[in-house]
Amino acid sequence: MRRASFLIILCLLTACAGSDSAVLECALEYWDGTVGLCLPQGWSVIDAQTLRQRGVPEETIAGFQADSAVSGQFPTVTVTRELLTAEIAPEVYSNASMRSVSVLPGYQELETTSMEVDGATVSLHVFTAQPVTEEPMRRFYQVSTVAGSTGYTATAAAPVVIDDALDEQIVFVLQHLTFQESDSQQ
């Protein structure tokens, strides 16, 4: 249920992004002391105050948005955290996350691939769903993992139909997700 609520909030954040087919490089290395990732050119950090003004729940610890619109929507990536009551392996948490969104209205899995976050193999789950009936169907990319006693989920939301360049940008952001500070971030 928390994941479904989060996706509804993410839909509200998604509002208008074109993309270039340029080679992707890290234009902004983001690290806030908990979560880190690389944003390609054309993506920005959504500050905490803006997230709260948009009604995003407290579990959301970071937000990022494409600077350009696609079909009237700004593709976004948000990261949420959940304190865990028991120890759980990252891949088990990842699989549970995939099951939890499979009950969303209009859910259809598009692709699931393996990726690594801080050395743990988890799934990059791409699907479409319509969590809010008044909103259009959306394409979601989701990665869930565990760091210490906390579960984290990074979710990207975009229009259902996007070009390959935007798809590559979203995957690039998610592939650079980390919960470990690098030497360059210190």
PDB file of C-alpha atoms in Angstrom:
ATOM      1  CA  MET A   1       0.000   0.000   0.000  1.00  0.00           C
ATOM      2  CA  ARG A   2       2.838   2.455   0.793  1.00  0.00           C
ATOM      3  CA  ARG A   3       4.283   1.862  -2.658  1.00  0.00           C
ATOM      4  CA  ALA A   4       0.915   2.468  -4.312  1.00  0.00           C
ATOM      5  CA  SER A   5       0.508   5.709  -2.337  1.00  0.00           C
ATOM      6  CA  PHE A   6       4.009   6.723  -3.323  1.00  0.00           C
ATOM      7  CA  LEU A   7       3.282   6.119  -7.008  1.00  0.00           C
ATOM      8  CA  ILE A   8       0.206   8.318  -6.754  1.00  0.00           C
ATOM      9  CA  ILE A   9       2.348  11.113  -5.323  1.00  0.00           C
ATOM     10  CA  LEU A  10       4.964  10.522  -8.018  1.00  0.00           C
ATOM     11  CA  CYS A  11       2.234  10.931 -10.643  1.00  0.00           C
ATOM     12  CA  LEU A  12       1.380  14.294  -9.146  1.00  0.00           C
ATOM     13  CA  LEU A  13       5.013  15.355  -9.421  1.00  0.00           C
ATOM     14  CA  THR A  14       5.216  14.311 -13.053  1.00  0.00           C
ATOM     15  CA  ALA A  15       4.065  17.260 -15.095  1.00  0.00           C
ATOM     16  CA  CYS A  16       6.180  18.040 -18.650  1.00  0.00           C
ATOM     17  CA  ALA A  17      10.685  16.406 -20.994  1.00  0.00           C
ATOM     18  CA  GLY A  18      12.437  16.007 -24.194  1.00  0.00           C
ATOM     19  CA  SER A  19      15.796  14.416 -24.376  1.00  0.00           C
ATOM     20  CA  ASP A  20      18.878  14.537 -26.481  1.00  0.00           C
ATOM     21  CA  SER A  21      20.474  11.463 -27.945  1.00  0.00           C
ATOM     22  CA  ALA A  22      23.907  12.594 -26.746  1.00  0.00           C
ATOM     23  CA  VAL A  23      26.359  10.337 -24.978  1.00  0.00           C
ATOM     24  CA  LEU A  24      25.362  10.261 -21.337  1.00  0.00           C
ATOM     25  CA  GLU A  25      27.768  11.615 -18.783  1.00  0.00           C
ATOM     26  CA  CYS A  26      27.389  12.615 -15.197  1.00  0.00           C
ATOM     27  CA  ALA A  27      26.646  16.362 -15.318  1.00  0.00           C
ATOM     28  CA  LEU A  28      25.819  16.519 -11.600  1.00  0.00           C
ATOM     29  CA  GLU A  29      27.071  14.069  -8.991  1.00  0.00           C
ATOM     30  CA  TYR A  30      24.447  14.135  -6.231  1.00  0.00           C
ATOM     31  CA  TRP A  31      25.159  13.046  -2.659  1.00  0.00           C
ATOM     32  CA  ASP A  32      23.099  14.145   0.369  1.00  0.00           C
ATOM     33  CA  GLY A  33      24.726  12.000   3.029  1.00  0.00           C
ATOM     34  CA  THR A  34      22.317   9.114   2.442  1.00  0.00           C
ATOM     35  CA  VAL A  35      21.668   8.698  -1.275  1.00  0.00           C
ATOM     36  CA  GLY A  36      23.819   9.407  -4.267  1.00  0.00           C
ATOM     37  CA  LEU A  37      23.489   9.239  -8.016  1.00  0.00           C
ATOM     38  CA  CYS A  38      24.565  10.932 -11.217  1.00  0.00           C
ATOM     39  CA  LEU A  39      22.268  13.193 -13.172  1.00  0.00           C
ATOM     40  CA  PRO A  40      22.855  13.633 -16.889  1.00  0.00           C
ATOM     41  CA  GLN A  41      22.653  17.029 -18.581  1.00  0.00           C
ATOM     42  CA  GLY A  42      19.070  18.277 -18.540  1.00  0.00           C
ATOM     43  CA  TRP A  43      18.118  16.928 -15.103  1.00  0.00           C
ATOM     44  CA  SER A  44      17.810  18.863 -11.827  1.00  0.00           C
ATOM     45  CA  VAL A  45      17.426  18.199  -8.124  1.00  0.00           C
ATOM     46  CA  ILE A  46      13.987  18.938  -6.647  1.00  0.00           C
ATOM     47  CA  ASP A  47      14.667  20.559  -3.288  1.00  0.00           C
ATOM     48  CA  ALA A  48      13.005  19.251  -0.108  1.00  0.00           C
ATOM     49  CA  GLN A  49      10.809  22.330   0.276  1.00  0.00           C
ATOM     50  CA  THR A  50       9.367  21.883  -3.222  1.00  0.00           C
ATOM     51  CA  LEU A  51       8.744  18.195  -2.555  1.00  0.00           C
ATOM     52  CA  ARG A  52       6.806  19.038   0.620  1.00  0.00           C
ATOM     53  CA  GLN A  53       4.835  21.799  -1.149  1.00  0.00           C
ATOM     54  CA  ARG A  54       3.765  19.211  -3.722  1.00  0.00           C
ATOM     55  CA  GLY A  55       2.458  16.985  -0.941  1.00  0.00           C
ATOM     56  CA  VAL A  56       5.117  14.312  -1.194  1.00  0.00           C
ATOM     57  CA  PRO A  57       5.190  12.105   1.925  1.00  0.00           C
ATOM     58  CA  GLU A  58       8.022  12.260   4.452  1.00  0.00           C
ATOM     59  CA  GLU A  59       9.384   8.885   3.250  1.00  0.00           C
ATOM     60  CA  THR A  60      10.532  10.666   0.097  1.00  0.00           C
ATOM     61  CA  ILE A  61      14.106  11.710   0.733  1.00  0.00           C
ATOM     62  CA  ALA A  62      15.183  12.929  -2.719  1.00  0.00           C
ATOM     63  CA  GLY A  63      13.636  14.005  -5.981  1.00  0.00           C
ATOM     64  CA  PHE A  64      14.983  14.728  -9.454  1.00  0.00           C
ATOM     65  CA  GLN A  65      13.296  16.015 -12.582  1.00  0.00           C
ATOM     66  CA  ALA A  66      14.031  16.345 -16.273  1.00  0.00           C
ATOM     67  CA  ASP A  67      14.202  19.986 -17.327  1.00  0.00           C
ATOM     68  CA  SER A  68      12.141  19.474 -20.505  1.00  0.00           C
ATOM     69  CA  ALA A  69       8.587  18.263 -21.007  1.00  0.00           C
ATOM     70  CA  VAL A  70       7.401  15.140 -22.813  1.00  0.00           C
ATOM     71  CA  SER A  71       3.691  14.936 -23.594  1.00  0.00           C
ATOM     72  CA  GLY A  72       2.976  17.591 -20.983  1.00  0.00           C
ATOM     73  CA  GLN A  73       4.863  15.767 -18.226  1.00  0.00           C
ATOM     74  CA  PHE A  74       8.239  16.250 -16.581  1.00  0.00           C
ATOM     75  CA  PRO A  75       9.827  12.827 -16.026  1.00  0.00           C
ATOM     76  CA  THR A  76      10.849  12.473 -12.390  1.00  0.00           C
ATOM     77  CA  VAL A  77      12.868  10.172 -10.181  1.00  0.00           C
ATOM     78  CA  THR A  78      12.160  10.014  -6.466  1.00  0.00           C
ATOM     79  CA  VAL A  79      13.807   8.023  -3.705  1.00  0.00           C
ATOM     80  CA  THR A  80      11.867   6.803  -0.674  1.00  0.00           C
ATOM     81  CA  ARG A  81      13.002   5.045   2.457  1.00  0.00           C
ATOM     82  CA  GLU A  82      11.347   2.586   4.777  1.00  0.00           C
ATOM     83  CA  LEU A  83      12.710   1.529   8.151  1.00  0.00           C
ATOM     84  CA  LEU A  84      12.720  -2.255   8.287  1.00  0.00           C
ATOM     85  CA  THR A  85      11.710  -4.229  11.369  1.00  0.00           C
ATOM     86  CA  ALA A  86      13.757  -7.274  10.381  1.00  0.00           C
ATOM     87  CA  GLU A  87      16.895  -7.952   8.409  1.00  0.00           C
ATOM     88  CA  ILE A  88      16.127  -8.610   4.752  1.00  0.00           C
ATOM     89  CA  ALA A  89      18.379  -9.236   1.780  1.00  0.00           C
ATOM     90  CA  PRO A  90      18.374  -6.584  -0.967  1.00  0.00           C
ATOM     91  CA  GLU A  91      17.140  -9.036  -3.614  1.00  0.00           C
ATOM     92  CA  VAL A  92      14.265 -10.170  -1.373  1.00  0.00           C
ATOM     93  CA  TYR A  93      13.260  -6.541  -0.764  1.00  0.00           C
ATOM     94  CA  SER A  94      13.505  -5.866  -4.512  1.00  0.00           C
ATOM     95  CA  ASN A  95      11.208  -8.800  -5.315  1.00  0.00           C
ATOM     96  CA  ALA A  96       8.704  -7.733  -2.637  1.00  0.00           C
ATOM     97  CA  SER A  97       8.644  -4.249  -4.125  1.00  0.00           C
ATOM     98  CA  MET A  98       7.824  -5.664  -7.553  1.00  0.00           C
ATOM     99  CA  ARG A  99       4.972  -7.721  -6.109  1.00  0.00           C
ATOM    100  CA  SER A 100       3.570  -4.710  -4.245  1.00  0.00           C
ATOM    101  CA  VAL A 101       3.116  -2.613  -7.399  1.00  0.00           C
ATOM    102  CA  SER A 102       1.662  -5.467  -9.452  1.00  0.00           C
ATOM    103  CA  VAL A 103      -1.778  -4.762  -7.937  1.00  0.00           C
ATOM    104  CA  LEU A 104      -1.939  -1.185  -9.239  1.00  0.00           C
ATOM    105  CA  PRO A 105      -4.756  -0.386 -11.689  1.00  0.00           C
ATOM    106  CA  GLY A 106      -3.665  -0.960 -15.277  1.00  0.00           C
ATOM    107  CA  TYR A 107      -0.418  -2.654 -14.194  1.00  0.00           C
ATOM    108  CA  GLN A 108       1.532  -4.284 -17.001  1.00  0.00           C
ATOM    109  CA  GLU A 109       5.138  -5.391 -16.687  1.00  0.00           C
ATOM    110  CA  LEU A 110       7.272  -4.232 -19.603  1.00  0.00           C
ATOM    111  CA  GLU A 111      10.687  -5.503 -18.550  1.00  0.00           C
ATOM    112  CA  THR A 112      12.684  -6.692 -15.574  1.00  0.00           C
ATOM    113  CA  THR A 113      16.473  -6.780 -15.694  1.00  0.00           C
ATOM    114  CA  SER A 114      19.170  -7.353 -13.121  1.00  0.00           C
ATOM    115  CA  MET A 115      21.412  -4.550 -11.965  1.00  0.00           C
ATOM    116  CA  GLU A 116      23.732  -3.874  -9.051  1.00  0.00           C
ATOM    117  CA  VAL A 117      23.352  -1.301  -6.316  1.00  0.00           C
ATOM    118  CA  ASP A 118      26.336  -1.153  -3.958  1.00  0.00           C
ATOM    119  CA  GLY A 119      27.361  -4.684  -4.908  1.00  0.00           C
ATOM    120  CA  ALA A 120      23.912  -6.264  -4.383  1.00  0.00           C
ATOM    121  CA  THR A 121      22.033  -7.708  -7.342  1.00  0.00           C
ATOM    122  CA  VAL A 122      18.510  -6.302  -7.521  1.00  0.00           C
ATOM    123  CA  SER A 123      15.941  -5.788 -10.274  1.00  0.00           C
ATOM    124  CA  LEU A 124      15.213  -2.815 -12.467  1.00  0.00           C
ATOM    125  CA  HIS A 125      11.470  -3.215 -12.923  1.00  0.00           C
ATOM    126  CA  VAL A 126       9.822  -1.314 -15.794  1.00  0.00           C
ATOM    127  CA  PHE A 127       6.028  -1.275 -15.932  1.00  0.00           C
ATOM    128  CA  THR A 128       3.000   0.783 -16.807  1.00  0.00           C
ATOM    129  CA  ALA A 129       0.161   1.568 -14.420  1.00  0.00           C
ATOM    130  CA  GLN A 130      -2.501   4.156 -13.699  1.00  0.00           C
ATOM    131  CA  PRO A 131      -2.417   4.666  -9.909  1.00  0.00           C
ATOM    132  CA  VAL A 132      -4.701   7.726 -10.131  1.00  0.00           C
ATOM    133  CA  THR A 133      -7.785   7.187 -12.302  1.00  0.00           C
ATOM    134  CA  GLU A 134      -7.984  10.910 -13.166  1.00  0.00           C
ATOM    135  CA  GLU A 135      -4.374  10.886 -14.373  1.00  0.00           C
ATOM    136  CA  PRO A 136      -3.025   9.256 -17.545  1.00  0.00           C
ATOM    137  CA  MET A 137      -1.362   5.855 -17.598  1.00  0.00           C
ATOM    138  CA  ARG A 138       2.368   6.191 -16.831  1.00  0.00           C
ATOM    139  CA  ARG A 139       5.582   4.275 -17.405  1.00  0.00           C
ATOM    140  CA  PHE A 140       7.507   3.530 -14.208  1.00  0.00           C
ATOM    141  CA  TYR A 141      11.057   2.351 -13.607  1.00  0.00           C
ATOM    142  CA  GLN A 142      11.679   1.036 -10.111  1.00  0.00           C
ATOM    143  CA  VAL A 143      14.727  -0.189  -8.200  1.00  0.00           C
ATOM    144  CA  SER A 144      14.509  -1.297  -4.559  1.00  0.00           C
ATOM    145  CA  THR A 145      17.333  -2.309  -2.259  1.00  0.00           C
ATOM    146  CA  VAL A 146      18.417  -2.387   1.362  1.00  0.00           C
ATOM    147  CA  ALA A 147      21.203  -0.466   3.069  1.00  0.00           C
ATOM    148  CA  GLY A 148      21.649  -1.294   6.741  1.00  0.00           C
ATOM    149  CA  SER A 149      18.217  -1.526   8.360  1.00  0.00           C
ATOM    150  CA  THR A 150      16.521   0.666   5.759  1.00  0.00           C
ATOM    151  CA  GLY A 151      14.782  -0.214   2.519  1.00  0.00           C
ATOM    152  CA  TYR A 152      15.091   2.247  -0.347  1.00  0.00           C
ATOM    153  CA  THR A 153      13.112   2.522  -3.562  1.00  0.00           C
ATOM    154  CA  ALA A 154      13.997   4.750  -6.493  1.00  0.00           C
ATOM    155  CA  THR A 155      11.069   5.243  -8.849  1.00  0.00           C
ATOM    156  CA  ALA A 156      11.047   7.085 -12.158  1.00  0.00           C
ATOM    157  CA  ALA A 157       7.767   8.180 -13.749  1.00  0.00           C
ATOM    158  CA  ALA A 158       7.361   9.218 -17.383  1.00  0.00           C
ATOM    159  CA  PRO A 159       4.734   9.151 -20.109  1.00  0.00           C
ATOM    160  CA  VAL A 160       3.974   5.654 -21.423  1.00  0.00           C
ATOM    161  CA  VAL A 161       5.569   6.390 -24.797  1.00  0.00           C
ATOM    162  CA  ILE A 162       9.044   7.908 -24.648  1.00  0.00           C
ATOM    163  CA  ASP A 163      11.982   7.974 -27.010  1.00  0.00           C
ATOM    164  CA  ASP A 164      15.092   5.852 -26.559  1.00  0.00           C
ATOM    165  CA  ALA A 165      17.155   8.839 -25.401  1.00  0.00           C
ATOM    166  CA  LEU A 166      14.867   9.534 -22.419  1.00  0.00           C
ATOM    167  CA  ASP A 167      14.709   5.824 -21.604  1.00  0.00           C
ATOM    168  CA  GLU A 168      18.520   5.775 -21.562  1.00  0.00           C
ATOM    169  CA  GLN A 169      18.656   8.853 -19.303  1.00  0.00           C
ATOM    170  CA  ILE A 170      16.294   7.295 -16.757  1.00  0.00           C
ATOM    171  CA  VAL A 171      18.188   4.004 -16.730  1.00  0.00           C
ATOM    172  CA  PHE A 172      21.478   5.949 -16.418  1.00  0.00           C
ATOM    173  CA  VAL A 173      20.204   7.746 -13.305  1.00  0.00           C
ATOM    174  CA  LEU A 174      18.994   4.519 -11.696  1.00  0.00           C
ATOM    175  CA  GLN A 175      22.178   2.618 -12.555  1.00  0.00           C
ATOM    176  CA  HIS A 176      24.168   5.215 -10.598  1.00  0.00           C
ATOM    177  CA  LEU A 177      22.082   4.862  -7.440  1.00  0.00           C
ATOM    178  CA  THR A 178      24.202   4.366  -4.322  1.00  0.00           C
ATOM    179  CA  PHE A 179      23.945   4.554  -0.568  1.00  0.00           C
ATOM    180  CA  GLN A 180      27.702   4.575  -0.048  1.00  0.00           C
ATOM    181  CA  GLU A 181      29.760   7.740  -0.140  1.00  0.00           C
ATOM    182  CA  SER A 182      32.491   7.649  -2.785  1.00  0.00           C
ATOM    183  CA  ASP A 183      35.941   9.202  -2.423  1.00  0.00           C
ATOM    184  CA  SER A 184      34.945  12.053  -4.746  1.00  0.00           C
ATOM    185  CA  GLN A 185      31.936  12.865  -2.519  1.00  0.00           C
ATOM    186  CA  GLN A 186      33.965  13.246   0.664  1.00  0.00           C
TER     187      GLN A 186
END
